[in-house]
mmCIF file of C-alpha atoms in Angstrom:
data_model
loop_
_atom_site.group_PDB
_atom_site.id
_atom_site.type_symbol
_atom_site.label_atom_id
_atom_site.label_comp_id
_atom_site.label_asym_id
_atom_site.label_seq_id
_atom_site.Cartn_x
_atom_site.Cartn_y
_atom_site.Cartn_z
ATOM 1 C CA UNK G 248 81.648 21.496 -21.387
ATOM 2 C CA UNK G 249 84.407 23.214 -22.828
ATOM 3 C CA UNK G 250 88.137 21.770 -22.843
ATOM 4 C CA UNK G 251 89.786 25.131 -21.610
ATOM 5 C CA UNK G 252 93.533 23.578 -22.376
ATOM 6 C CA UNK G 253 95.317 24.098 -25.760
ATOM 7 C CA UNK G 254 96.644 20.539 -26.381
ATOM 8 C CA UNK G 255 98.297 21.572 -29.311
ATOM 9 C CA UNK G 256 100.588 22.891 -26.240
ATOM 10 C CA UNK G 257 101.355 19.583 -25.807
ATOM 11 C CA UNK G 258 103.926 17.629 -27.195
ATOM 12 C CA UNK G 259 102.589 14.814 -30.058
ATOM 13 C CA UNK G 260 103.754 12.450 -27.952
ATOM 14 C CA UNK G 261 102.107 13.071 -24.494
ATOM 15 C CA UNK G 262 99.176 14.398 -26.213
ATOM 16 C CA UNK G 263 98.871 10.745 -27.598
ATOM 17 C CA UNK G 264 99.648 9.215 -24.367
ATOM 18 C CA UNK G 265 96.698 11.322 -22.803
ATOM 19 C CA UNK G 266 93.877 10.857 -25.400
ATOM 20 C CA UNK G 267 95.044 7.513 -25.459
ATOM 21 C CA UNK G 268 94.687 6.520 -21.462
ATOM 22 C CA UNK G 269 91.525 8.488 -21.323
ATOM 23 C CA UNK G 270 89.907 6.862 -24.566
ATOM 24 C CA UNK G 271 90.947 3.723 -22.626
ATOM 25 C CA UNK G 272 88.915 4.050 -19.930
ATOM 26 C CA UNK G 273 86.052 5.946 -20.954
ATOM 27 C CA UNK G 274 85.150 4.239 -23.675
ATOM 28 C CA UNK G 275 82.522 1.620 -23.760
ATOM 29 C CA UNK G 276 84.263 -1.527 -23.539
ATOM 30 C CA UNK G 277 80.465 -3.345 -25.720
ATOM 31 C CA UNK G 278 81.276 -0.852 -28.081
ATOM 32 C CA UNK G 279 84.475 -1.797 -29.602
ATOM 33 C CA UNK G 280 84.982 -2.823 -32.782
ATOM 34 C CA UNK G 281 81.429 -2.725 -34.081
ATOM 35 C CA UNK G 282 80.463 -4.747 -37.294
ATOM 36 C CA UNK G 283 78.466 -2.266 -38.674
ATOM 37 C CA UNK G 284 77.506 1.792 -38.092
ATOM 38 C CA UNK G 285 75.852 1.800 -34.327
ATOM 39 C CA UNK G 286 72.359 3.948 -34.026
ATOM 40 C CA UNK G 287 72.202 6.608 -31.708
ATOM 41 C CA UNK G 288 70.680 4.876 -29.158
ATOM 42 C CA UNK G 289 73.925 2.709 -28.940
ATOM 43 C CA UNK G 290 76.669 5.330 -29.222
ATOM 44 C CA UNK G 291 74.892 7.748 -26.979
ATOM 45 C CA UNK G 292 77.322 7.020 -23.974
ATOM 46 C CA UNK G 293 80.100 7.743 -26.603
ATOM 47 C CA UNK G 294 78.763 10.788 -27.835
ATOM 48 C CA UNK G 295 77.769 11.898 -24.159
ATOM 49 C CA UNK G 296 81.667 11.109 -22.528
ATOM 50 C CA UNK G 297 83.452 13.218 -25.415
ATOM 51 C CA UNK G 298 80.906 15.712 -25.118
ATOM 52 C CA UNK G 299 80.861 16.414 -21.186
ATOM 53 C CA UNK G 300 84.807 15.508 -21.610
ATOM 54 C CA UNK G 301 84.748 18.693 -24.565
ATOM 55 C CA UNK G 302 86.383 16.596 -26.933
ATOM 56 C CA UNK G 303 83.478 16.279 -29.199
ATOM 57 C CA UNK G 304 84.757 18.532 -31.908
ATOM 58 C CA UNK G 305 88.097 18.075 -32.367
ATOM 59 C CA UNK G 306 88.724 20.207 -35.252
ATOM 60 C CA UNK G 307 86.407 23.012 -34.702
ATOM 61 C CA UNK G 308 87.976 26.715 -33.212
ATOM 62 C CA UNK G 309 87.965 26.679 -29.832
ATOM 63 C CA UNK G 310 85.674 29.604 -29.379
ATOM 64 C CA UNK G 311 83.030 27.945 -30.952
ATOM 65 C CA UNK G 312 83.352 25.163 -28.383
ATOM 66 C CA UNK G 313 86.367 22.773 -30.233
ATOM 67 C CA UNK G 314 89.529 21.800 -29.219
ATOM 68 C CA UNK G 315 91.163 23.516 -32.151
ATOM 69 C CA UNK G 316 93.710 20.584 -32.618
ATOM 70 C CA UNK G 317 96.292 21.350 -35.091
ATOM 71 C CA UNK G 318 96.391 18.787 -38.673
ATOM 72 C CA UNK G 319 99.604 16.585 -36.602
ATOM 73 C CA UNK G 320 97.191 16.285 -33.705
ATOM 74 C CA UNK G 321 93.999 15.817 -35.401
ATOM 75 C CA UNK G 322 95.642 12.795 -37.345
ATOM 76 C CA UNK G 323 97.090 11.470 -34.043
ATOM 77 C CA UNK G 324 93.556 12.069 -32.475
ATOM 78 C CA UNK G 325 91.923 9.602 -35.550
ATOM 79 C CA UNK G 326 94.415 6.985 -35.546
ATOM 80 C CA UNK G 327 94.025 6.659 -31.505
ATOM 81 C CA UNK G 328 90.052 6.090 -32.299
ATOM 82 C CA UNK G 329 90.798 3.082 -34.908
ATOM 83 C CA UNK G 330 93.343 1.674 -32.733
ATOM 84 C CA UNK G 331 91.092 1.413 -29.924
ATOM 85 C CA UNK G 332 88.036 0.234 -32.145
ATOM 86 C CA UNK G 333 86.140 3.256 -31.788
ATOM 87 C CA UNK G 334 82.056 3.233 -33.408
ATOM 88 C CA UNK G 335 81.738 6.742 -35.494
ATOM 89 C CA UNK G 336 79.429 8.789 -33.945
ATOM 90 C CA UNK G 337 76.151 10.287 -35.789
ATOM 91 C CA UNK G 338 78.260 13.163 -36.611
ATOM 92 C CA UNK G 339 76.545 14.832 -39.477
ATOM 93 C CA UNK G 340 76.196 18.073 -37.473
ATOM 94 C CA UNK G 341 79.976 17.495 -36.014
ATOM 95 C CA UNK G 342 81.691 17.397 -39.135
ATOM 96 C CA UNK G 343 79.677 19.134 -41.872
ATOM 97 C CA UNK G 344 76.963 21.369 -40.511
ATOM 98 C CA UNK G 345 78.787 22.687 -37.990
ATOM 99 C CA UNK G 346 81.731 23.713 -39.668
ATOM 100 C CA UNK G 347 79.387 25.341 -42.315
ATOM 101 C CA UNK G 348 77.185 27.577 -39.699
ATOM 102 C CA UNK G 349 81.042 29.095 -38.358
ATOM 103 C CA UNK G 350 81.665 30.157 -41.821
ATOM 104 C CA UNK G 351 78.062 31.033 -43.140
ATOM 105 C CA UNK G 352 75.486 31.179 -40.658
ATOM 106 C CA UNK G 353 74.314 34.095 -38.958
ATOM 107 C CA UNK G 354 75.094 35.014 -35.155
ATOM 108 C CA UNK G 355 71.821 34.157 -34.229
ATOM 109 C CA UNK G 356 71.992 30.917 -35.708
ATOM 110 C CA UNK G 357 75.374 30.084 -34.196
ATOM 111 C CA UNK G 358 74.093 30.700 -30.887
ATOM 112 C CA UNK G 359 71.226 28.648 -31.291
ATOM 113 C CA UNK G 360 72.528 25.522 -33.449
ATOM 114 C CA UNK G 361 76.441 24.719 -32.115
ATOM 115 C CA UNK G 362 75.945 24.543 -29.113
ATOM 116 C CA UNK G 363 72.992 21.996 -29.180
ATOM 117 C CA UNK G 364 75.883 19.851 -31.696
ATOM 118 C CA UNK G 365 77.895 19.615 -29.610
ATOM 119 C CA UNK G 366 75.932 18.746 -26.860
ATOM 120 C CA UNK G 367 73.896 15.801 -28.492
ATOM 121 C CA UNK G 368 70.732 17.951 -28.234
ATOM 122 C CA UNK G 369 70.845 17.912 -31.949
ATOM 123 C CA UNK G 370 71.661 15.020 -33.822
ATOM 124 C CA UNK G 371 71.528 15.887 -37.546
ATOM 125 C CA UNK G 372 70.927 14.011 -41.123
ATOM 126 C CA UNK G 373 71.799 15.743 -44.618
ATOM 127 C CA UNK G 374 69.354 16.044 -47.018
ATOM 128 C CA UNK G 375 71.852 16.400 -50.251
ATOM 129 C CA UNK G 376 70.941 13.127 -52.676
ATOM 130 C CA UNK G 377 67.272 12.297 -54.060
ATOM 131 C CA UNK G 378 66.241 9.499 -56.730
ATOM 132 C CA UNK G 379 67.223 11.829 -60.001
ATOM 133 C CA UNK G 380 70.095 13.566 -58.224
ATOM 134 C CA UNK G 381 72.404 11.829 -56.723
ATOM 135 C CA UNK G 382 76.066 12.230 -58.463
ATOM 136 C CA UNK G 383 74.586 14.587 -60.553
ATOM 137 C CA UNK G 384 73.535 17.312 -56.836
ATOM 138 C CA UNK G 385 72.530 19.796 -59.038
ATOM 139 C CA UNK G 386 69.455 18.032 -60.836
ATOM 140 C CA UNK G 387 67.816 18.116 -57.820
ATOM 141 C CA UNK G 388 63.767 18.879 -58.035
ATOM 142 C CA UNK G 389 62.945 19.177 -53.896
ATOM 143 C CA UNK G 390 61.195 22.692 -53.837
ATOM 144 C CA UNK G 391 60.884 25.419 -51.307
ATOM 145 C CA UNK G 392 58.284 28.305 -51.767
ATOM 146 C CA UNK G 393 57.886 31.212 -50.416
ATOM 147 C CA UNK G 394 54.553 31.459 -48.298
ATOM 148 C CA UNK G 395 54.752 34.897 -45.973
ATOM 149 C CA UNK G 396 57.276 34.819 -43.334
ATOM 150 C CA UNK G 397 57.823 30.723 -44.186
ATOM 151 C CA UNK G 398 59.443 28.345 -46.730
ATOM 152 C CA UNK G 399 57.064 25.425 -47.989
ATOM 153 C CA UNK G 400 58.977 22.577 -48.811
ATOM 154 C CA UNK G 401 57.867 19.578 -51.086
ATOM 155 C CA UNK G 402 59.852 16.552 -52.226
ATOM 156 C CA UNK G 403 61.907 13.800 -51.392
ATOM 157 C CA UNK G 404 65.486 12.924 -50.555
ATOM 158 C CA UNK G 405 67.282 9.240 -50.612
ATOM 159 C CA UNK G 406 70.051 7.470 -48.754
ATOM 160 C CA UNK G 407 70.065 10.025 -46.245
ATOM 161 C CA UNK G 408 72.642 8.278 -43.654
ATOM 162 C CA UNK G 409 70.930 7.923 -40.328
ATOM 163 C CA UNK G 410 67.533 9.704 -40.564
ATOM 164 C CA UNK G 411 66.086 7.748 -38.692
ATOM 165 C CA UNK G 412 68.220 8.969 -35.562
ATOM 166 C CA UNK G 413 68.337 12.839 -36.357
ATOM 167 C CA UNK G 414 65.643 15.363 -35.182
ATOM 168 C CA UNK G 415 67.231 17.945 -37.415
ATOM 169 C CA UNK G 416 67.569 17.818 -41.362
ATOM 170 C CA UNK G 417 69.850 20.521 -43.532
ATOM 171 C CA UNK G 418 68.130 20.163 -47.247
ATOM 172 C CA UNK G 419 69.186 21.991 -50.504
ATOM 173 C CA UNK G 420 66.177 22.855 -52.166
ATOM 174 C CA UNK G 421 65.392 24.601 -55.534
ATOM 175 C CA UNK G 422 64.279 27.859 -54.576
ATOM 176 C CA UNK G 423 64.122 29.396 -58.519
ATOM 177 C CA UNK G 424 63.704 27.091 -62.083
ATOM 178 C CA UNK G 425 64.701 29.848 -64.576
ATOM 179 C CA UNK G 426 68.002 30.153 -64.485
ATOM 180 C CA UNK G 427 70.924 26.925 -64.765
ATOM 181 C CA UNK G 428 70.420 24.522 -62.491
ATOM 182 C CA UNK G 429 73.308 25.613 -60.428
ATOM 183 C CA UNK G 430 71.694 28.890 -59.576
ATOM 184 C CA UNK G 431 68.157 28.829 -57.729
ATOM 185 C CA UNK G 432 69.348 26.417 -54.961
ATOM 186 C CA UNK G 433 69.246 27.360 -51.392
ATOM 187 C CA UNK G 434 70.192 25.681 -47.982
ATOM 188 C CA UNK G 435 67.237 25.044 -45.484
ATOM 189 C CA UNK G 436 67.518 23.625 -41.827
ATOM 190 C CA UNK G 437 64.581 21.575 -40.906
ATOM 191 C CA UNK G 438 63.307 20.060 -37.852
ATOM 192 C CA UNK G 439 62.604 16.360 -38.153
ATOM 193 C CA UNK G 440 59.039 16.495 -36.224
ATOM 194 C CA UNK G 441 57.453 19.165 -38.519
ATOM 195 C CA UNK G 442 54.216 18.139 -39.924
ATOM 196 C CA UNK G 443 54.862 16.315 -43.219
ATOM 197 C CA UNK G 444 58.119 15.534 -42.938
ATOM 198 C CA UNK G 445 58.142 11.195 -43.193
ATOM 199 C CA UNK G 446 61.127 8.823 -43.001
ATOM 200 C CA UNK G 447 61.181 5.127 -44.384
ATOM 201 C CA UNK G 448 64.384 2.953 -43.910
ATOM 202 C CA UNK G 449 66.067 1.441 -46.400
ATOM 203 C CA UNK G 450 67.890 -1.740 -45.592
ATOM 204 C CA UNK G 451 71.394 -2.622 -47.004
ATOM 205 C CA UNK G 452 73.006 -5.880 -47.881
ATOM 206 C CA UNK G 453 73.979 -6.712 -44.591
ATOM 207 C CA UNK G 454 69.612 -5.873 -43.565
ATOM 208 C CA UNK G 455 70.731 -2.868 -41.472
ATOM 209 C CA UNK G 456 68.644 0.584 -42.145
ATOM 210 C CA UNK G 457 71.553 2.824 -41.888
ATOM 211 C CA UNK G 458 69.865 4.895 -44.813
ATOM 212 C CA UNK G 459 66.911 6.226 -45.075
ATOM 213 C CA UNK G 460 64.199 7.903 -47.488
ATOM 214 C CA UNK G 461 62.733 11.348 -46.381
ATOM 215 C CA UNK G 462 59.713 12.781 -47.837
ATOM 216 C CA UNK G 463 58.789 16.387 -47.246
ATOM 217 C CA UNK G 464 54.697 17.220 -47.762
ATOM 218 C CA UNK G 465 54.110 20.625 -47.407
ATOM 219 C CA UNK G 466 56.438 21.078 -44.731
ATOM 220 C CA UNK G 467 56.609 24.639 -43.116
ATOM 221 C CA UNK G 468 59.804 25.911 -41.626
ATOM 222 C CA UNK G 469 60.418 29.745 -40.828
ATOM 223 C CA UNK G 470 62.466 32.095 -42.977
ATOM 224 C CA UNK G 471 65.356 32.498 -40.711
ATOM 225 C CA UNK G 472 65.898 28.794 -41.270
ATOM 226 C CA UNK G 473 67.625 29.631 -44.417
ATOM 227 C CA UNK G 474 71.272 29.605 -44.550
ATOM 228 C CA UNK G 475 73.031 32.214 -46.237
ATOM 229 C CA UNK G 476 71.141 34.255 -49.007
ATOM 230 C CA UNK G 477 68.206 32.303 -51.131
ATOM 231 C CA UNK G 478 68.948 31.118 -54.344
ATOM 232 C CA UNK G 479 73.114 31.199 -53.132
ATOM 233 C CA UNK G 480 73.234 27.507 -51.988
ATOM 234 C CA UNK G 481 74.925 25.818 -54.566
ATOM 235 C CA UNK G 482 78.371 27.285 -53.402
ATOM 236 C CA UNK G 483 77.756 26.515 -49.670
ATOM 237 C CA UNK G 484 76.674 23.290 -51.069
ATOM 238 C CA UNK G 485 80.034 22.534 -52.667
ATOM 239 C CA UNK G 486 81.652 24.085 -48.989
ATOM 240 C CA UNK G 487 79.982 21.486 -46.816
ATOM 241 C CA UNK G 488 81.155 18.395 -49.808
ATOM 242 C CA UNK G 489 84.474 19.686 -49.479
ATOM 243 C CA UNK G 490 84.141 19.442 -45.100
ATOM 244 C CA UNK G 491 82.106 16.015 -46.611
ATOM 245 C CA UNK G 492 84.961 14.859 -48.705
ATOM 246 C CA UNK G 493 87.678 15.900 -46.107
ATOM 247 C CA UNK G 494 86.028 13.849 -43.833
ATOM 248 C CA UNK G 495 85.298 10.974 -46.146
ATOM 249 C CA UNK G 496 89.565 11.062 -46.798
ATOM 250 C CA UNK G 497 90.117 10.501 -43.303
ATOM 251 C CA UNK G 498 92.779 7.604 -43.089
ATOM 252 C CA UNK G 499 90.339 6.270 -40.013
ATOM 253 C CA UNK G 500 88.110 3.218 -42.142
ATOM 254 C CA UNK G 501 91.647 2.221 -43.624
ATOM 255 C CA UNK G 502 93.531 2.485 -40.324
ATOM 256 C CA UNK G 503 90.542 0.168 -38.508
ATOM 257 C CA UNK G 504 90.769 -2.161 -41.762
ATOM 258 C CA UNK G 505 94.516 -2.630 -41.716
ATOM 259 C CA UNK G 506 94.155 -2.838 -37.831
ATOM 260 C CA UNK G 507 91.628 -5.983 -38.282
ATOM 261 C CA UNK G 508 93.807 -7.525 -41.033
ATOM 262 C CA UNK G 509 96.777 -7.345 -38.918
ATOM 263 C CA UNK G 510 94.803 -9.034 -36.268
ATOM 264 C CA UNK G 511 93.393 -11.414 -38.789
ATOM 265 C CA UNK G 512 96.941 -13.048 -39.767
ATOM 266 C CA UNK G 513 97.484 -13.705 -36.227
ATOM 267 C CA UNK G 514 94.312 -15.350 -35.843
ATOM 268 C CA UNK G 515 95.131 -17.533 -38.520
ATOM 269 C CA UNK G 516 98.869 -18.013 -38.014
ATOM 270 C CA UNK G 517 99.829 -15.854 -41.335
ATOM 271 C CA UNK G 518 102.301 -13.459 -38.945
ATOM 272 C CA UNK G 519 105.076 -14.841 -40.739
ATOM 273 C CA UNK G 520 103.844 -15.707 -44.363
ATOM 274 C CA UNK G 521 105.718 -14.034 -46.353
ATOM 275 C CA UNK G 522 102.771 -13.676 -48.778
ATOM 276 C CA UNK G 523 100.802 -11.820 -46.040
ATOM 277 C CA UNK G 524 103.453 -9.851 -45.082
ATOM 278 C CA UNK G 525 103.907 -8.103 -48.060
ATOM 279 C CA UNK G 526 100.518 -7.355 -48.509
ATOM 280 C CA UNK G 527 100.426 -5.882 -45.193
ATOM 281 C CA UNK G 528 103.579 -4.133 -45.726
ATOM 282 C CA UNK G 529 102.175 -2.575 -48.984
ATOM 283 C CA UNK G 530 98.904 -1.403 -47.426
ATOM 284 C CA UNK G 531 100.707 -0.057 -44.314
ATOM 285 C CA UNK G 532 103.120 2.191 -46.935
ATOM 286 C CA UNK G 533 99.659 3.023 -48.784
ATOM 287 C CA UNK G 534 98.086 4.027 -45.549
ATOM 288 C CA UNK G 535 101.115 6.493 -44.639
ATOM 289 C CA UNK G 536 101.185 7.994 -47.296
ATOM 290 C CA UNK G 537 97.393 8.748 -47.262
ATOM 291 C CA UNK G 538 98.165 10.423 -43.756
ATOM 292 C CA UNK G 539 101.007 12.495 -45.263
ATOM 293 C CA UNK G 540 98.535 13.927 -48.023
ATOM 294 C CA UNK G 541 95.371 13.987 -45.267
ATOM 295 C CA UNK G 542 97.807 16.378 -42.936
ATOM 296 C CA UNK G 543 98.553 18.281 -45.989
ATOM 297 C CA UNK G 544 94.981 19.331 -46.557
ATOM 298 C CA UNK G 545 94.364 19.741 -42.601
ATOM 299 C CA UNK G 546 97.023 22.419 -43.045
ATOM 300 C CA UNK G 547 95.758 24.560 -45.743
ATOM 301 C CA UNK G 548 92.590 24.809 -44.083
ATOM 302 C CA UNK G 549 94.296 25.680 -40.968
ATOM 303 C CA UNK G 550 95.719 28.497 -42.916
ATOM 304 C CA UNK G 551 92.857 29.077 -44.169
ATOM 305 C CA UNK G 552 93.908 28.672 -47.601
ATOM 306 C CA UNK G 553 90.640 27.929 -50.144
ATOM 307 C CA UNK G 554 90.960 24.285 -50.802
ATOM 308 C CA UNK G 555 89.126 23.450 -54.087
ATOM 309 C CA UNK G 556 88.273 20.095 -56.398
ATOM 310 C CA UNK G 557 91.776 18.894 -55.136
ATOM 311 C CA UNK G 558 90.315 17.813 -52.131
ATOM 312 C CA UNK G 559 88.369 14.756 -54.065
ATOM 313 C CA UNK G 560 91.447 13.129 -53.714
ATOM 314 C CA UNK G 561 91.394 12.207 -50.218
ATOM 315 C CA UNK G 562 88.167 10.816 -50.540
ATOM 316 C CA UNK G 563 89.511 8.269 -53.626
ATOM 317 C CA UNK G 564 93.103 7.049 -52.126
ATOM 318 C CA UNK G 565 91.456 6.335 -48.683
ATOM 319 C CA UNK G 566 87.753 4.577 -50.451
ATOM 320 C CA UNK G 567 90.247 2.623 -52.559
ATOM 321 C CA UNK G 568 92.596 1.598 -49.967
ATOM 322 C CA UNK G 569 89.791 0.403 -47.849
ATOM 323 C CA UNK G 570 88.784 -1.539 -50.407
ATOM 324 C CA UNK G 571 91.911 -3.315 -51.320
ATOM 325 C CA UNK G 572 92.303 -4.206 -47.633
ATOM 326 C CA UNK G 573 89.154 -5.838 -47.326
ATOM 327 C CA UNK G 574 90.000 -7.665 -50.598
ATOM 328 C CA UNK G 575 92.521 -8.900 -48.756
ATOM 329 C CA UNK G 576 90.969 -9.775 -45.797
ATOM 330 C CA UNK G 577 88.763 -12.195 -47.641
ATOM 331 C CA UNK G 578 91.404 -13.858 -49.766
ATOM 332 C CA UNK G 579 93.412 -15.164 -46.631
ATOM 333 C CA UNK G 580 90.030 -15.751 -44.835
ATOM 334 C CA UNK G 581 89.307 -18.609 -47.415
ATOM 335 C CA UNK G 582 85.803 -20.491 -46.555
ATOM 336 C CA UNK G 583 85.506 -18.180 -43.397
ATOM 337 C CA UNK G 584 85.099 -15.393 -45.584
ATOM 338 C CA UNK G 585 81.670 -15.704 -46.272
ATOM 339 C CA UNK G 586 80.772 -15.919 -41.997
ATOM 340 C CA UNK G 587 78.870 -13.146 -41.214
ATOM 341 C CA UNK G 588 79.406 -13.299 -37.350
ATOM 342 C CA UNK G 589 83.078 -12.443 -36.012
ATOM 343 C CA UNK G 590 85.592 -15.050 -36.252
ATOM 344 C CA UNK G 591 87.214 -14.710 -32.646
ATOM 345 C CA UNK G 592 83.698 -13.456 -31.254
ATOM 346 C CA UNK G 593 84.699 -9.594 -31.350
ATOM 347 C CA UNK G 594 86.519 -7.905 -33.777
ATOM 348 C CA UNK G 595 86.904 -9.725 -36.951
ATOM 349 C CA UNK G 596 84.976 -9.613 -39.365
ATOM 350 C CA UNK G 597 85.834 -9.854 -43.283
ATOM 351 C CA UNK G 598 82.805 -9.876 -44.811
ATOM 352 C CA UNK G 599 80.903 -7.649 -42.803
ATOM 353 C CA UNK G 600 84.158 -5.219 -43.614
ATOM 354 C CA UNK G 601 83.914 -5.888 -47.169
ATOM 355 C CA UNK G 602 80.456 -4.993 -47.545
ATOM 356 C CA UNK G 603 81.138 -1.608 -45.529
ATOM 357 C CA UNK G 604 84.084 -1.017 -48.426
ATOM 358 C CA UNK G 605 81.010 -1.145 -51.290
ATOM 359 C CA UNK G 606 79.613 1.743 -50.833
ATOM 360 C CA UNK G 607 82.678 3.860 -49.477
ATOM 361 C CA UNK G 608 83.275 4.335 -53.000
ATOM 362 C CA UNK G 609 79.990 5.644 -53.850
ATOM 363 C CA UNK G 610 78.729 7.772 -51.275
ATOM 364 C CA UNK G 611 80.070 11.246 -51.258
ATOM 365 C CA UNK G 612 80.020 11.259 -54.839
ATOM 366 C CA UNK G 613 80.893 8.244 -56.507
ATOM 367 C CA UNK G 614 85.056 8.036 -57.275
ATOM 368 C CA UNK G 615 84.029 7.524 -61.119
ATOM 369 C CA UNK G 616 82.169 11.631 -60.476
ATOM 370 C CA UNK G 617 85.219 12.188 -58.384
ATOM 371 C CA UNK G 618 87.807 11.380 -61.222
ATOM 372 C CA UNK G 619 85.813 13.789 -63.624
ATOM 373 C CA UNK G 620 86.017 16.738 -61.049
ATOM 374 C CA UNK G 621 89.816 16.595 -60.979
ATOM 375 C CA UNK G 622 90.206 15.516 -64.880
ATOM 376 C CA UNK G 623 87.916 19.282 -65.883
ATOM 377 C CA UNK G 624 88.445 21.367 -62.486
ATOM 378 C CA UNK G 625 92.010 20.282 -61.722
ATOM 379 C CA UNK G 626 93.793 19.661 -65.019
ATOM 380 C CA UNK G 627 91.707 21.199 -67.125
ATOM 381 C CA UNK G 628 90.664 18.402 -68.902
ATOM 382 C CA UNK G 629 87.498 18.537 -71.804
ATOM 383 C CA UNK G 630 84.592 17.611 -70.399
#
């Protein structure tokens, strides 16, 4: 279903008021607040309301299906999700395939692959880091050969987020060895139930298998799986970090943390400490600011202005920020820090919070890799 309103025609305010009554009651009251990323088979109802609703994609152009919301909108749109304790979605294909087939892929594949996002008929992983690649994409070894009219794939991929919920896979693959490792990359699509194609959980600290290994053995995909021209992945690969890395900036896993630690003084009678209260004043400045710099970059893509390394930014201020508020939350928790159920039986948290704050900095491209694109691309720094 397609929203066929502009609500950017709407004022901020009523658009708000809307999202927000509607969020209110179609939203899965089991589902709020969760401790820890929810598999598909748990935000499915989610997933399914926004997409019948058309509010699946609220970023994308509306005639590919989106709402179009403008940057003010789209930041009003996130902060109504953490305020309501919204689970993220398995939104892989939402926020970073999808936006990568509109600019790159070819009618055909537009036709066949956005529409199945949006409707859940497609629920993607991405196939980016493997064991000697990780920070360092470009080392990557997974190959892709030419066989006829097909591309045999061989290799393996690590912490891919979710795999074990997608039936669809988007890979970068080394297509060519003679020539810098940049060059000879290309950008496959891959369904999850070809023949060779195996998936083994990993489990995190907190023993939940939100990532995943995938192993390709002479898996067979057609040509016209191929995104864009072969051996010309490495700049749609740096495209979809910067949707990644956008997305990854979002002030949402801040907004939710700050949300809980708010809710965590009360629980503990800290609402008028004045030694809480200037920590939460601090990371509510923090977090406003990080929306003023997050609508920034919304706009330039809106204008479709190229947004380059800059964007690594967002993904830093809002990791780090996340972090600090979760440091937080388990100082004033004291010996109820180290809980791993809920405090009041919902909502929060700390530790399982904290843990969730770990790897923010790390995935995406670790902020230490992130620091080094801005120091050489940015500033122009020696490498």
């Amino acid at each position: 279903m397609t929203e066929n309103r502009d609500l950017n025609l709407l004022s901020d305010a009523d658009f708000r008021s809307e999202i927000r009554a509607w969020i209110e009651a179609n939203y899965p009251p089991e589902l709020r607040n969760p401790p820890k990323r929810l598999h598909l088979r748990e935000n499915w109802p989610w997933y399914q309301a926004l997409s019948e609703k058309g509010w699946i994609a609220p970023g994308w152009p509306r005639e590919y299906g989106g709402l179009g919301l403008s940057p003010t909108k789209q930041v009003i749109w996130t902060e109504e999700l953490e305020r309501h304790g919204c689970a993220r979605l398995n939104d892989h294909g939402l926020t970073m395939l999808g936006p990568l087939l509109i600019r790159y892929g070819t009618e055909a594949q537009k036709e066949r692959f956005l529409p199945r996002i949006l409707s859940g008929a497609d629920i993607w992983c991405q196939g980016y880091s493997e064991p000697g690649a990780g920070s360092d994409l470009a080392a990557l070894r997974t190959r892709a050969e030419r066989d006829g009219e097909e591309w045999v794939i061989n290799g393996q991929k690590t912490w891919t987020t979710m795999a074990n919920d997608a039936n669809w896979i988007f890979l970068l693959v080394r297509t060519d060895t003679s020539g810098r490792k940049q060059e000879g990359i290309s950008f496959l699509l891959v369904p999850m139930d070809a023949p060779g194609v195996t998936v083994r959980p990993i489990l995190n600290l907190e023993m939940h298998d939100e990532f995943c290994e995938v192993f390709f053995d002479n898996v067979r995909v057609p040509l016209e799986n191929l995104v864009g021209a072969v051996n010309k992945g490495w700049s749609m690969a740096k495209a979809l970090l910067g949707f990644e890395r956008l997305f990854l900036g979002s002030p949402r896993q801040a907004a939710f943390a700050l949300a809980r630690l708010t809710d965590l003084g009360r629980h503990l009678g800290l609402s008028d400490d004045p030694v809480f209260l200037d920590r939460l004043s601090r990371h509510h400045l923090d977090l406003e600011a990080h929306k003023a710099l997050f609508a920034d970059f919304l706009r330039k893509i809106e204008r479709g202005e190229a947004v380059g390394a800059e964007i690594s930014v967002l993904k830093i201020i809002q990791s780090e920020l996340f972090a600090r508020i979760t440091e937080d939350m388990l100082a004033f928790a004291g010996p109820d820090a180290g809980l791993t159920e809920a405090l009041d039986g919902d909502a929060l948290n700390p530790s399982a919070l904290y843990l969730q704050a770990r790897p923010a900095m790390i995935y995406g491209g670790s902020n230490e890799i992130q620091r080094n694109i801005i120091a050489k691309a940015v500033l122009g720094l020696p490498g």
